[in-house]
């Protein structure tokens, strides 16, 4: 029974513009949610709502599918309803200066605390010097000094009187006190001393020793008095400072009485300011030469500053942070340095926050590929989630030969929901090779590349088109243009009943159509002709190689016949991809058969130009041949099958049916119509299976036939299961309508054989034989003939047997 070609209506799913309930997209409200992704939306809502540990989210999908915009809009809607997280700041650690402390405040309180501390220090810079310049302080200080001086003078007088009674004068020198012998108050000279007798000299030395012992005791008492006066002065200074500073600190403690960490910090501030009141005095720059001053030393009051790390006073709800450059430091924060006298210095005021700090209490969105490209960034994410703390560290420490001093700030407790956005392959790799990935990212949100093309889907699609127009300030589209875009969305994914969610392609198409609409005498709307023009222009910019191949086919450099009948020769179809452009290309496939027992040989495989999937398809072909003809007699023959003029690797099984038809033609001797090209894979039962790139393959062969001349007998055989994938160009459909070109859809190889040869294929009978005057009958007959010839040749070439001699 003859198989009819497909009607033009089945070659493209067109949109009936009368069903579109609008005139232009200006009437359509832009859609802000997730369209056509019910599964993804459900998973995302679950992942954002669950609060248990480890339920971070991996959003899987291809770029341009709207996953980023959809995630951001959904997360922001949920985040708006959540409480605002706390503020965080770093302050000086008076016990361990290298480990700054972090303080937590309610939203907006950290910046107020910073201002309060600044006011406190400003006030102390005025009040402390005043306190130490006051009359009361000077009187108390003078009284203490006077008491000491009086006691010192009294002790000196005592030793002087003792010295006079013993006949000595007490003299003060730069090296200390000396006792000089004297008579009636007049010191003796060296000459006078030499005139004295030995007994007199000895008496003087004995008296000096006694006086020096007394002096030693006096000096000890003076030193003890100095120590006492120093302690009294320090106590006076401390009491004066405490009386000045403590009331102000107490006021702050009362203001922040609900924050125990802040109270502890203020107590430390009180102790430190009291012990370091000199820091509040005037600082004078040191001039080493006229006009040349030493660089200013570090301000000793900076340790009382407050470094507000995170200020959430201006946000509403929980923060949503998208980090576009997820380096280690951008994620976890850093400690900056400043140069001074050839060295680098830092302090707690130079600690800067990372994305984790800004997203704390909310959501952090990261691109997976960008994250994995940056050294240590994945480790930072993993460590923060596992340890529930954000730790600021200098990762260069582990690579330095000599360790340099650096800060180790106290970690900030972390409560962040991390959302990774990446492709399915990265998810698979992380899940397989990163042992902690499935513990940390338990929610997968899978964005599909397709959506249903029902009324609901079309309405949502139109609203997305309206949003794209408004976001990019483009001209609005009329309904004919919208219909073309929806059809283009079906063409991208090769499905008449679905539409592509790869919105970046849709957006690009609308932008380019807008350009051509402006060129069209300033058309006020984008119409169908502008969409068509944009598609054609994009193809024109990309199809240089396709057209060059067509030229080679036209001048017969690449040999492809599109007319006549030839045995063992057929046109196969393949798809070539060059970046963002795909096109179909016909290839001549030939088969030869001859005597032998090597079976079917794949020439591409022999020269290692055949991929594994193509090899599989070829082995299936051999299985099908055995299924149809190997039950009654062995298949003893030689055959070679080849893709002519192909010099790159052949991959895929879509040509397996084509190779089978060429082999059957060669075996049967029945020629194949060269005006018909074939695509489709087979199974071992002879059923035709669907393939990819069906539209490009048909259009590629149509272009070659048009170039060489349409005869009305040309066409393409495709799998019947691919009919729903047809979204052909209008030009091809018009040629089909005018009977200049044909497309047949087949379920089995037998149907394809009949179309290609015009002879029935023949169905196998119960006895395993085929009816006469059928292709399969001719094949079976040829196989028997080849087997007999091979057997006869084996008998002829077999060496004669030698007679053995009988032993006597």
Coordinates of N, CA and C in Angstrom, one line a residue, residues 363-548:
X363 N 19.5 35.8 52.3 CA 19.8 34.9 51.2 C 21.0 35.4 50.4
X364 N 21.9 34.5 50.0 CA 23.1 34.8 49.2 C 23.0 34.0 47.9
X365 N 23.0 34.7 46.8 CA 22.8 34.0 45.5 C 24.2 34.1 44.8
X366 N 24.7 32.9 44.3 CA 26.0 32.7 43.7 C 25.9 32.0 42.4
X367 N 26.7 32.3 41.4 CA 26.8 31.5 40.2 C 27.8 30.4 40.5
X368 N 27.5 29.2 40.2 CA 28.3 28.1 40.6 C 29.6 28.1 39.8
X369 N 29.6 28.3 38.5 CA 30.8 28.3 37.7 C 31.7 29.4 38.2
X370 N 31.2 30.6 38.4 CA 32.1 31.7 38.9 C 32.7 31.3 40.3
X371 N 31.9 30.6 41.1 CA 32.4 30.2 42.4 C 33.5 29.2 42.3
X372 N 33.4 28.3 41.4 CA 34.4 27.2 41.3 C 35.7 27.7 40.6
X373 N 35.5 28.8 39.8 CA 36.7 29.3 39.2 C 37.7 30.1 40.1
X374 N 37.2 30.5 41.3 CA 38.0 31.3 42.2 C 38.6 30.4 43.3
X375 N 39.9 30.5 43.4 CA 40.6 29.7 44.4 C 40.0 29.9 45.8
X376 N 39.8 28.8 46.5 CA 39.3 28.8 47.9 C 37.9 29.3 48.1
X377 N 37.2 29.8 47.1 CA 35.9 30.3 47.3 C 34.9 29.2 47.7
X378 N 35.0 28.1 47.1 CA 34.1 27.0 47.4 C 34.4 26.5 48.9
X379 N 35.6 26.5 49.3 CA 36.0 26.1 50.6 C 35.4 27.1 51.6
X380 N 35.4 28.4 51.2 CA 34.8 29.4 52.1 C 33.3 29.2 52.3
X381 N 32.6 28.9 51.2 CA 31.2 28.6 51.3 C 30.9 27.4 52.1
X382 N 31.6 26.4 51.9 CA 31.4 25.1 52.6 C 31.7 25.3 54.1
X383 N 32.8 26.0 54.4 CA 33.2 26.2 55.8 C 32.2 27.0 56.6
X384 N 31.7 28.1 55.9 CA 30.7 29.0 56.5 C 29.4 28.3 56.9
X385 N 29.0 27.4 55.9 CA 27.7 26.7 56.1 C 27.9 25.7 57.2
X386 N 29.0 24.9 57.1 CA 29.2 23.8 58.1 C 29.4 24.3 59.5
X387 N 30.2 25.4 59.7 CA 30.5 25.9 61.0 C 29.6 27.0 61.5
X388 N 28.7 27.4 60.6 CA 27.7 28.4 61.0 C 28.4 29.7 61.6
X389 N 29.5 30.1 61.0 CA 30.2 31.3 61.4 C 31.0 31.8 60.2
X390 N 31.1 33.1 60.2 CA 31.8 33.8 59.1 C 33.2 34.2 59.6
X391 N 34.2 33.6 59.1 CA 35.6 33.8 59.7 C 36.4 34.6 58.7
X392 N 36.9 35.7 59.1 CA 37.8 36.5 58.2 C 39.2 36.1 58.5
X393 N 39.9 35.6 57.4 CA 41.2 35.2 57.5 C 42.0 35.6 56.3
X394 N 43.3 35.7 56.5 CA 44.3 36.0 55.4 C 44.8 34.7 54.8
X395 N 44.3 34.3 53.7 CA 44.6 33.0 53.1 C 46.1 33.0 52.6
X396 N 46.7 34.2 52.5 CA 48.1 34.3 52.1 C 49.1 33.8 53.1
X397 N 48.6 33.7 54.4 CA 49.4 33.3 55.5 C 50.1 31.9 55.2
X398 N 49.3 31.0 54.7 CA 49.8 29.7 54.5 C 50.8 29.6 53.3
X399 N 51.0 30.7 52.6 CA 52.0 30.6 51.5 C 53.2 31.5 51.8
X400 N 53.2 32.2 52.9 CA 54.4 33.0 53.2 C 55.5 32.2 53.8
X401 N 56.7 32.5 53.5 CA 57.9 31.8 54.1 C 58.0 32.3 55.5
X402 N 57.9 33.6 55.7 CA 58.0 34.2 57.0 C 56.6 34.8 57.4
X403 N 56.1 34.3 58.6 CA 54.8 34.8 59.0 C 54.9 36.2 59.5
X404 N 53.8 37.0 59.1 CA 53.7 38.4 59.4 C 52.5 38.6 60.3
X405 N 52.6 39.5 61.3 CA 51.5 39.7 62.2 C 50.2 40.2 61.4
X406 N 49.1 39.6 61.8 CA 47.8 40.0 61.2 C 46.7 39.8 62.2
X407 N 45.6 40.4 61.9 CA 44.4 40.3 62.8 C 43.7 39.0 62.6
X408 N 43.1 38.5 63.6 CA 42.2 37.3 63.6 C 40.9 37.7 64.2
X409 N 40.0 38.4 63.5 CA 38.8 38.8 64.2 C 37.9 37.7 64.6
X410 N 37.2 38.0 65.7 CA 36.2 37.0 66.2 C 35.2 36.7 65.1
X411 N 34.9 35.4 64.9 CA 34.0 35.0 63.8 C 32.6 35.6 64.2
X412 N 31.8 35.9 63.1 CA 30.4 36.3 63.2 C 29.5 35.1 63.0
X413 N 28.6 34.9 64.0 CA 27.7 33.7 63.8 C 26.9 33.9 62.5
X414 N 26.8 32.8 61.7 CA 26.1 32.9 60.4 C 24.8 32.2 60.3
X415 N 23.8 32.9 59.7 CA 22.5 32.3 59.4 C 22.1 32.7 58.0
X416 N 22.6 32.0 57.0 CA 22.5 32.4 55.6 C 21.9 31.2 54.8
X417 N 21.0 31.5 54.0 CA 20.5 30.5 53.0 C 21.2 30.8 51.7
X418 N 22.1 29.8 51.3 CA 22.9 30.0 50.1 C 22.1 29.4 48.9
X419 N 22.1 30.1 47.8 CA 21.4 29.6 46.6 C 22.5 29.6 45.4
X420 N 22.8 28.4 45.0 CA 23.8 28.3 43.9 C 23.0 28.2 42.6
X421 N 23.4 28.9 41.5 CA 22.8 28.8 40.2 C 23.8 28.3 39.2
X422 N 23.5 27.1 38.6 CA 24.4 26.5 37.7 C 23.7 25.6 36.7
X423 N 24.5 24.9 35.9 CA 24.0 24.0 34.9 C 23.9 22.6 35.5
X424 N 23.1 21.7 34.9 CA 23.0 20.3 35.4 C 24.3 19.6 35.6
X425 N 25.2 19.8 34.7 CA 26.5 19.1 34.7 C 27.2 19.4 36.0
X426 N 27.3 20.7 36.4 CA 28.0 21.0 37.6 C 27.4 20.4 38.8
X427 N 26.0 20.3 38.8 CA 25.3 19.7 39.9 C 25.7 18.2 40.0
X428 N 25.8 17.6 38.9 CA 26.2 16.2 38.9 C 27.6 16.0 39.4
X429 N 28.5 16.8 38.9 CA 29.9 16.7 39.3 C 30.1 17.0 40.8
X430 N 29.4 18.0 41.3 CA 29.5 18.3 42.7 C 28.9 17.2 43.6
X431 N 27.8 16.7 43.1 CA 27.1 15.6 43.9 C 28.0 14.4 43.9
X432 N 28.7 14.1 42.8 CA 29.4 12.9 42.7 C 30.8 13.0 43.4
X433 N 31.5 14.1 43.3 CA 32.8 14.2 43.8 C 33.0 15.0 45.1
X434 N 32.1 15.8 45.4 CA 32.2 16.6 46.7 C 31.3 16.0 47.7
X435 N 32.0 15.3 48.7 CA 31.3 14.5 49.6 C 30.3 15.2 50.5
X436 N 30.5 16.5 50.7 CA 29.6 17.2 51.6 C 28.5 18.0 50.9
X437 N 28.5 17.9 49.5 CA 27.6 18.7 48.8 C 26.1 18.3 49.0
X438 N 25.9 17.0 49.1 CA 24.5 16.5 49.3 C 24.0 16.8 50.7
X439 N 25.0 17.1 51.6 CA 24.6 17.4 53.0 C 24.3 18.9 53.2
X440 N 24.9 19.7 52.3 CA 24.8 21.2 52.4 C 23.7 21.7 51.5
X441 N 23.5 21.1 50.3 CA 22.6 21.6 49.3 C 21.6 20.4 49.0
X442 N 20.6 20.4 49.9 CA 19.6 19.3 49.8 C 18.4 19.5 48.9
X443 N 18.3 20.8 48.4 CA 17.2 21.1 47.6 C 17.7 21.4 46.2
X444 N 17.1 20.7 45.2 CA 17.5 21.0 43.8 C 16.2 21.6 43.1
X445 N 16.5 22.7 42.5 CA 15.4 23.4 41.7 C 15.8 23.3 40.3
X446 N 15.0 22.5 39.5 CA 15.3 22.1 38.2 C 14.5 23.0 37.2
X447 N 15.1 23.9 36.5 CA 14.4 24.7 35.5 C 14.4 24.0 34.2
X448 N 13.2 23.8 33.6 CA 13.1 23.1 32.3 C 13.3 24.1 31.2
X449 N 13.6 23.6 30.0 CA 13.8 24.4 28.8 C 12.6 24.5 28.0
X450 N 11.5 23.8 28.5 CA 10.2 23.9 27.7 C 9.1 24.1 28.6
X451 N 8.0 24.5 28.0 CA 6.7 24.7 28.7 C 5.6 24.3 27.8
X452 N 4.4 24.0 28.4 CA 3.3 23.6 27.6 C 2.7 24.8 26.7
X453 N 2.3 24.5 25.5 CA 1.8 25.5 24.6 C 0.2 25.4 24.6
X454 N -0.3 25.5 25.8 CA -1.8 25.5 25.9 C -2.2 27.0 26.1
X455 N -3.5 27.2 26.3 CA -4.0 28.6 26.4 C -3.3 29.3 27.6
X456 N -3.1 28.7 28.7 CA -2.5 29.3 29.9 C -1.0 29.6 29.6
X457 N -0.3 28.6 28.9 CA 1.1 28.9 28.6 C 1.3 30.0 27.6
X458 N 0.4 30.1 26.6 CA 0.5 31.1 25.6 C 0.2 32.5 26.2
X459 N -0.8 32.6 27.1 CA -1.0 33.9 27.8 C 0.1 34.3 28.6
X460 N 0.8 33.4 29.4 CA 1.9 33.7 30.2 C 3.1 34.1 29.3
X461 N 3.2 33.4 28.2 CA 4.3 33.8 27.2 C 4.2 35.2 26.7
X462 N 3.0 35.5 26.3 CA 2.7 36.9 25.8 C 3.0 37.9 26.9
X463 N 2.7 37.6 28.1 CA 3.0 38.6 29.2 C 4.5 38.7 29.4
X464 N 5.3 37.7 29.2 CA 6.7 37.8 29.3 C 7.3 38.6 28.1
X465 N 6.7 38.5 26.9 CA 7.1 39.3 25.8 C 6.8 40.8 26.1
X466 N 5.7 41.0 26.8 CA 5.3 42.4 27.2 C 6.3 42.9 28.2
X467 N 6.8 42.1 29.1 CA 7.8 42.5 30.1 C 9.1 42.8 29.4
X468 N 9.5 42.0 28.4 CA 10.8 42.2 27.7 C 10.7 43.6 27.0
X469 N 9.6 43.8 26.3 CA 9.4 45.1 25.6 C 9.6 46.3 26.5
X470 N 8.9 46.2 27.7 CA 9.0 47.4 28.6 C 10.4 47.5 29.3
X471 N 11.0 46.4 29.6 CA 12.3 46.5 30.3 C 13.3 47.1 29.4
X472 N 13.2 46.9 28.1 CA 14.2 47.3 27.1 C 13.8 48.5 26.3
X473 N 12.6 49.1 26.7 CA 12.1 50.3 26.0 C 12.0 50.1 24.5
X474 N 11.4 49.0 24.1 CA 11.2 48.6 22.7 C 9.8 49.0 22.2
X475 N 9.6 48.9 20.9 CA 8.3 49.0 20.3 C 7.4 47.9 20.7
X476 N 6.2 48.1 20.9 CA 5.2 47.0 21.2 C 5.0 46.2 19.9
X477 N 4.5 44.9 20.1 CA 4.3 44.0 19.1 C 2.8 43.8 18.8
X478 N 2.5 43.7 17.5 CA 1.1 43.4 17.2 C 0.9 41.8 17.3
X479 N -0.3 41.4 17.1 CA -0.6 40.0 17.4 C 0.1 39.1 16.4
X480 N 0.3 39.6 15.1 CA 1.0 38.7 14.1 C 2.5 38.5 14.5
X481 N 3.1 39.5 15.1 CA 4.5 39.3 15.6 C 4.5 38.4 16.8
X482 N 3.6 38.5 17.7 CA 3.5 37.6 18.8 C 3.4 36.2 18.4
X483 N 2.5 35.9 17.4 CA 2.3 34.6 16.9 C 3.6 34.0 16.3
X484 N 4.4 34.9 15.6 CA 5.6 34.4 15.0 C 6.6 34.1 16.1
X485 N 6.6 34.8 17.2 CA 7.6 34.6 18.3 C 7.2 33.3 18.9
X486 N 6.0 33.0 19.2 CA 5.5 31.7 19.8 C 5.9 30.6 18.9
X487 N 5.7 30.7 17.6 CA 6.1 29.7 16.7 C 7.7 29.5 16.7
X488 N 8.4 30.6 16.8 CA 9.8 30.5 16.9 C 10.2 29.8 18.2
X489 N 9.5 30.0 19.3 CA 9.8 29.3 20.5 C 9.6 27.8 20.4
X490 N 8.6 27.4 19.6 CA 8.4 26.0 19.3 C 9.5 25.4 18.4
X491 N 10.0 26.2 17.5 CA 11.0 25.8 16.5 C 12.3 25.5 17.3
X492 N 12.6 26.4 18.3 CA 13.9 26.2 19.0 C 14.0 24.8 19.6
X493 N 12.9 24.3 20.2 CA 12.9 23.1 20.9 C 12.4 21.9 20.0
X494 N 12.0 22.2 18.8 CA 11.5 21.2 17.9 C 10.3 20.5 18.4
X495 N 9.2 21.2 18.8 CA 8.1 20.6 19.4 C 6.8 21.4 19.1
X496 N 5.9 20.8 18.4 CA 4.7 21.6 18.0 C 3.8 21.9 19.2
X497 N 3.9 21.1 20.3 CA 3.0 21.3 21.4 C 3.6 22.0 22.6
X498 N 4.9 22.4 22.5 CA 5.5 23.1 23.6 C 6.3 24.3 23.1
X499 N 6.7 25.1 24.1 CA 7.5 26.4 23.7 C 8.7 26.4 24.6
X500 N 9.8 27.1 24.0 CA 11.0 27.2 24.7 C 11.0 28.2 25.8
X501 N 11.6 27.9 26.9 CA 11.8 28.9 28.0 C 13.2 29.5 28.0
X502 N 13.8 29.4 26.9 CA 15.1 30.0 26.7 C 14.9 31.5 26.3
X503 N 14.5 32.3 27.3 CA 14.0 33.6 27.0 C 15.1 34.6 26.5
X504 N 16.4 34.2 26.7 CA 17.4 35.1 26.1 C 17.3 35.2 24.6
X505 N 17.0 34.0 24.0 CA 16.9 34.0 22.5 C 15.6 34.8 22.1
X506 N 14.6 34.7 22.9 CA 13.3 35.4 22.6 C 13.6 36.9 22.7
X507 N 14.3 37.3 23.8 CA 14.6 38.7 24.0 C 15.5 39.2 22.8
X508 N 16.5 38.5 22.4 CA 17.4 38.9 21.3 C 16.6 39.1 20.1
X509 N 15.6 38.2 19.8 CA 14.8 38.2 18.6 C 14.0 39.5 18.6
X510 N 13.4 39.8 19.7 CA 12.5 41.0 19.8 C 13.4 42.3 19.6
X511 N 14.5 42.3 20.2 CA 15.4 43.5 20.1 C 15.8 43.7 18.6
X512 N 16.2 42.6 17.9 CA 16.6 42.7 16.5 C 15.4 43.1 15.6
X513 N 14.2 42.5 15.9 CA 13.0 42.9 15.2 C 12.7 44.4 15.4
X514 N 12.9 44.9 16.6 CA 12.7 46.3 16.9 C 13.6 47.2 16.0
X515 N 14.9 46.7 15.8 CA 15.8 47.4 14.9 C 15.2 47.5 13.5
X516 N 14.8 46.4 13.0 CA 14.2 46.4 11.6 C 12.9 47.2 11.5
X517 N 12.2 47.2 12.6 CA 10.9 48.0 12.6 C 11.3 49.5 12.5
X518 N 12.3 49.9 13.2 CA 12.8 51.3 13.1 C 13.3 51.6 11.7
X519 N 13.9 50.7 11.1 CA 14.4 50.9 9.7 C 13.2 51.0 8.7
X520 N 12.1 50.4 9.1 CA 10.9 50.3 8.2 C 10.1 51.6 8.3
X521 N 10.7 52.7 7.9 CA 10.1 54.0 7.9 C 9.5 54.3 9.3
X522 N 10.2 53.9 10.3 CA 9.7 54.2 11.7 C 8.4 53.6 12.0
X523 N 8.2 52.4 11.7 CA 7.0 51.7 12.0 C 6.7 51.8 13.5
X524 N 5.4 52.0 13.9 CA 5.1 52.2 15.3 C 5.0 50.9 16.0
X525 N 4.8 49.8 15.3 CA 4.7 48.5 16.0 C 5.6 47.5 15.3
X526 N 6.0 46.5 16.0 CA 6.7 45.3 15.4 C 5.7 44.3 14.9
X527 N 5.8 44.0 13.7 CA 4.8 43.0 13.1 C 5.5 41.8 12.7
X528 N 4.8 40.9 12.0 CA 5.3 39.5 11.7 C 6.5 39.7 10.7
X529 N 6.4 40.6 9.8 CA 7.5 40.8 8.8 C 8.8 41.2 9.4
X530 N 8.7 41.9 10.5 CA 9.9 42.3 11.2 C 10.5 41.2 12.0
X531 N 9.7 40.3 12.5 CA 10.2 39.1 13.2 C 10.9 38.2 12.2
X532 N 10.2 38.0 11.0 CA 10.8 37.2 9.9 C 12.1 37.7 9.4
X533 N 12.1 39.0 9.3 CA 13.3 39.7 8.8 C 14.5 39.5 9.8
X534 N 14.2 39.6 11.1 CA 15.2 39.4 12.1 C 15.7 38.0 12.1
X535 N 14.9 37.0 11.9 CA 15.3 35.6 11.8 C 16.2 35.4 10.6
X536 N 15.7 35.9 9.5 CA 16.5 35.7 8.2 C 17.8 36.4 8.3
X537 N 17.9 37.6 8.9 CA 19.2 38.3 9.0 C 20.1 37.6 9.9
X538 N 19.6 37.0 11.0 CA 20.5 36.3 11.9 C 21.0 35.1 11.2
X539 N 20.2 34.4 10.4 CA 20.7 33.2 9.7 C 21.8 33.7 8.7
X540 N 21.5 34.8 8.0 CA 22.4 35.3 7.0 C 23.8 35.6 7.6
X541 N 23.8 36.1 8.8 CA 25.1 36.4 9.5 C 25.9 35.2 9.8
X542 N 25.2 34.0 9.9 CA 25.8 32.8 10.4 C 26.0 31.7 9.4
X543 N 25.4 31.8 8.2 CA 25.3 30.6 7.3 C 26.4 30.6 6.2
X544 N 27.5 31.3 6.4 CA 28.5 31.3 5.4 C 29.0 29.9 5.0
X545 N 29.3 29.1 6.0 CA 29.8 27.7 5.7 C 28.7 26.9 5.0
X546 N 27.5 27.0 5.5 CA 26.4 26.3 4.8 C 26.3 26.6 3.4
X547 N 26.3 27.9 3.0 CA 26.2 28.3 1.6 C 27.5 27.8 0.8
X548 N 28.6 27.8 1.5 CA 29.8 27.3 0.8 C 29.7 25.9 0.4

